[in-house]
Amino acid sequence: SDGAVRVAGDITAFASDIRLKTEIKPIENAVAKLLKLNGFTYEFNELAGSLGYELNERYSGVSAQDVKEVLPEAVKPAPINEEYMTVQYEKLVPLLIEAIKELKGEIEDLKRNWLFSYIWYNRLFIYRHGRLCINRRDWYVLSHFFLTQWEWG
């Protein structure tokens, strides 16, 4: 046997039910943590080969040492030899989720700042006889922004 586990169906492991959890803490600075990780492709070296890993095959992954610095919960001793580490990749998913949420917030801030900058620099609002007037081009830009980009909550 080559040590691989092959399953035709789903594998269900661990527990995700919130009712089984306590001391829940948010993952903060998720984007900064992700930026400390590097994805790469590699082949196992001779030492890994002596431990039973397949040489001459290309893999993709991250460094367990890097992951341990930002999300130690996702790193465990390697099953082949506890002297080495392995990454539980499924435990990186919450970090990715929180990073996406942080980036979404940054995008929304940029959209708001863009709108205010557009209004200021283009001097969109012209008052005539006490009424707000706007030209067609600027009306199109603003209506497009509000109707398609702004999230109404």
PDB file of C-alpha atoms in Angstrom, residues 97-150:
ATOM      1  CA  ILE A  97     -13.735  33.419   4.720  1.00  0.00           C
ATOM      2  CA  GLU A  98     -12.741  36.173   7.130  1.00  0.00           C
ATOM      3  CA  ALA A  99     -10.181  37.570   4.665  1.00  0.00           C
ATOM      4  CA  ILE A 100     -12.872  37.794   1.971  1.00  0.00           C
ATOM      5  CA  LYS A 101     -15.151  39.624   4.403  1.00  0.00           C
ATOM      6  CA  GLU A 102     -12.385  42.081   5.278  1.00  0.00           C
ATOM      7  CA  LEU A 103     -11.703  42.717   1.593  1.00  0.00           C
ATOM      8  CA  LYS A 104     -15.423  43.214   0.929  1.00  0.00           C
ATOM      9  CA  GLY A 105     -15.474  45.912   3.618  1.00  0.00           C
ATOM     10  CA  GLU A 106     -12.469  47.595   2.023  1.00  0.00           C
ATOM     11  CA  ILE A 107     -14.181  47.514  -1.381  1.00  0.00           C
ATOM     12  CA  GLU A 108     -17.317  49.136   0.082  1.00  0.00           C
ATOM     13  CA  ASP A 109     -15.178  51.861   1.675  1.00  0.00           C
ATOM     14  CA  LEU A 110     -13.464  52.492  -1.662  1.00  0.00           C
ATOM     15  CA  LYS A 111     -16.833  52.752  -3.428  1.00  0.00           C
ATOM     16  CA  ARG A 112     -18.077  55.314  -0.907  1.00  0.00           C
ATOM     17  CA  ASN A 113     -14.846  57.290  -1.146  1.00  0.00           C
ATOM     18  CA  TRP A 114     -15.020  57.175  -4.939  1.00  0.00           C
ATOM     19  CA  LEU A 115     -18.537  58.615  -4.922  1.00  0.00           C
ATOM     20  CA  PHE A 116     -17.622  61.476  -2.611  1.00  0.00           C
ATOM     21  CA  SER A 117     -14.453  62.184  -4.619  1.00  0.00           C
ATOM     22  CA  TYR A 118     -16.442  62.155  -7.850  1.00  0.00           C
ATOM     23  CA  ILE A 119     -18.969  64.600  -6.432  1.00  0.00           C
ATOM     24  CA  TRP A 120     -16.278  66.911  -5.080  1.00  0.00           C
ATOM     25  CA  TYR A 121     -13.904  66.971  -8.039  1.00  0.00           C
ATOM     26  CA  ASN A 122     -16.569  67.211 -10.692  1.00  0.00           C
ATOM     27  CA  ARG A 123     -18.627  69.753  -8.766  1.00  0.00           C
ATOM     28  CA  LEU A 124     -21.759  67.863  -9.667  1.00  0.00           C
ATOM     29  CA  PHE A 125     -24.294  69.758  -7.677  1.00  0.00           C
ATOM     30  CA  ILE A 126     -25.281  73.098  -9.057  1.00  0.00           C
ATOM     31  CA  TYR A 127     -28.003  75.059  -7.303  1.00  0.00           C
ATOM     32  CA  ARG A 128     -30.326  77.126  -9.457  1.00  0.00           C
ATOM     33  CA  HIS A 129     -33.214  79.017  -7.964  1.00  0.00           C
ATOM     34  CA  GLY A 130     -32.858  77.034  -4.752  1.00  0.00           C
ATOM     35  CA  ARG A 131     -33.060  73.665  -6.560  1.00  0.00           C
ATOM     36  CA  LEU A 132     -30.430  71.010  -7.096  1.00  0.00           C
ATOM     37  CA  CYS A 133     -29.531  70.508 -10.742  1.00  0.00           C
ATOM     38  CA  ILE A 134     -27.282  67.866 -12.279  1.00  0.00           C
ATOM     39  CA  ASN A 135     -26.280  67.238 -15.882  1.00  0.00           C
ATOM     40  CA  ARG A 136     -27.197  64.007 -17.710  1.00  0.00           C
ATOM     41  CA  ARG A 137     -23.709  62.476 -17.690  1.00  0.00           C
ATOM     42  CA  ASP A 138     -23.319  62.971 -13.961  1.00  0.00           C
ATOM     43  CA  TRP A 139     -26.866  61.730 -13.334  1.00  0.00           C
ATOM     44  CA  TYR A 140     -26.037  58.555 -15.245  1.00  0.00           C
ATOM     45  CA  VAL A 141     -22.848  58.021 -13.239  1.00  0.00           C
ATOM     46  CA  LEU A 142     -24.563  58.542  -9.897  1.00  0.00           C
ATOM     47  CA  SER A 143     -27.647  56.497 -10.725  1.00  0.00           C
ATOM     48  CA  HIS A 144     -25.490  53.658 -12.062  1.00  0.00           C
ATOM     49  CA  PHE A 145     -23.418  53.761  -8.877  1.00  0.00           C
ATOM     50  CA  PHE A 146     -26.400  53.710  -6.553  1.00  0.00           C
ATOM     51  CA  LEU A 147     -28.490  51.217  -8.482  1.00  0.00           C
ATOM     52  CA  THR A 148     -25.821  48.651  -9.340  1.00  0.00           C
ATOM     53  CA  GLN A 149     -22.981  49.060  -6.852  1.00  0.00           C
ATOM     54  CA  TRP A 150     -24.437  50.213  -3.568  1.00  0.00           C
TER      55      TRP A 150
END
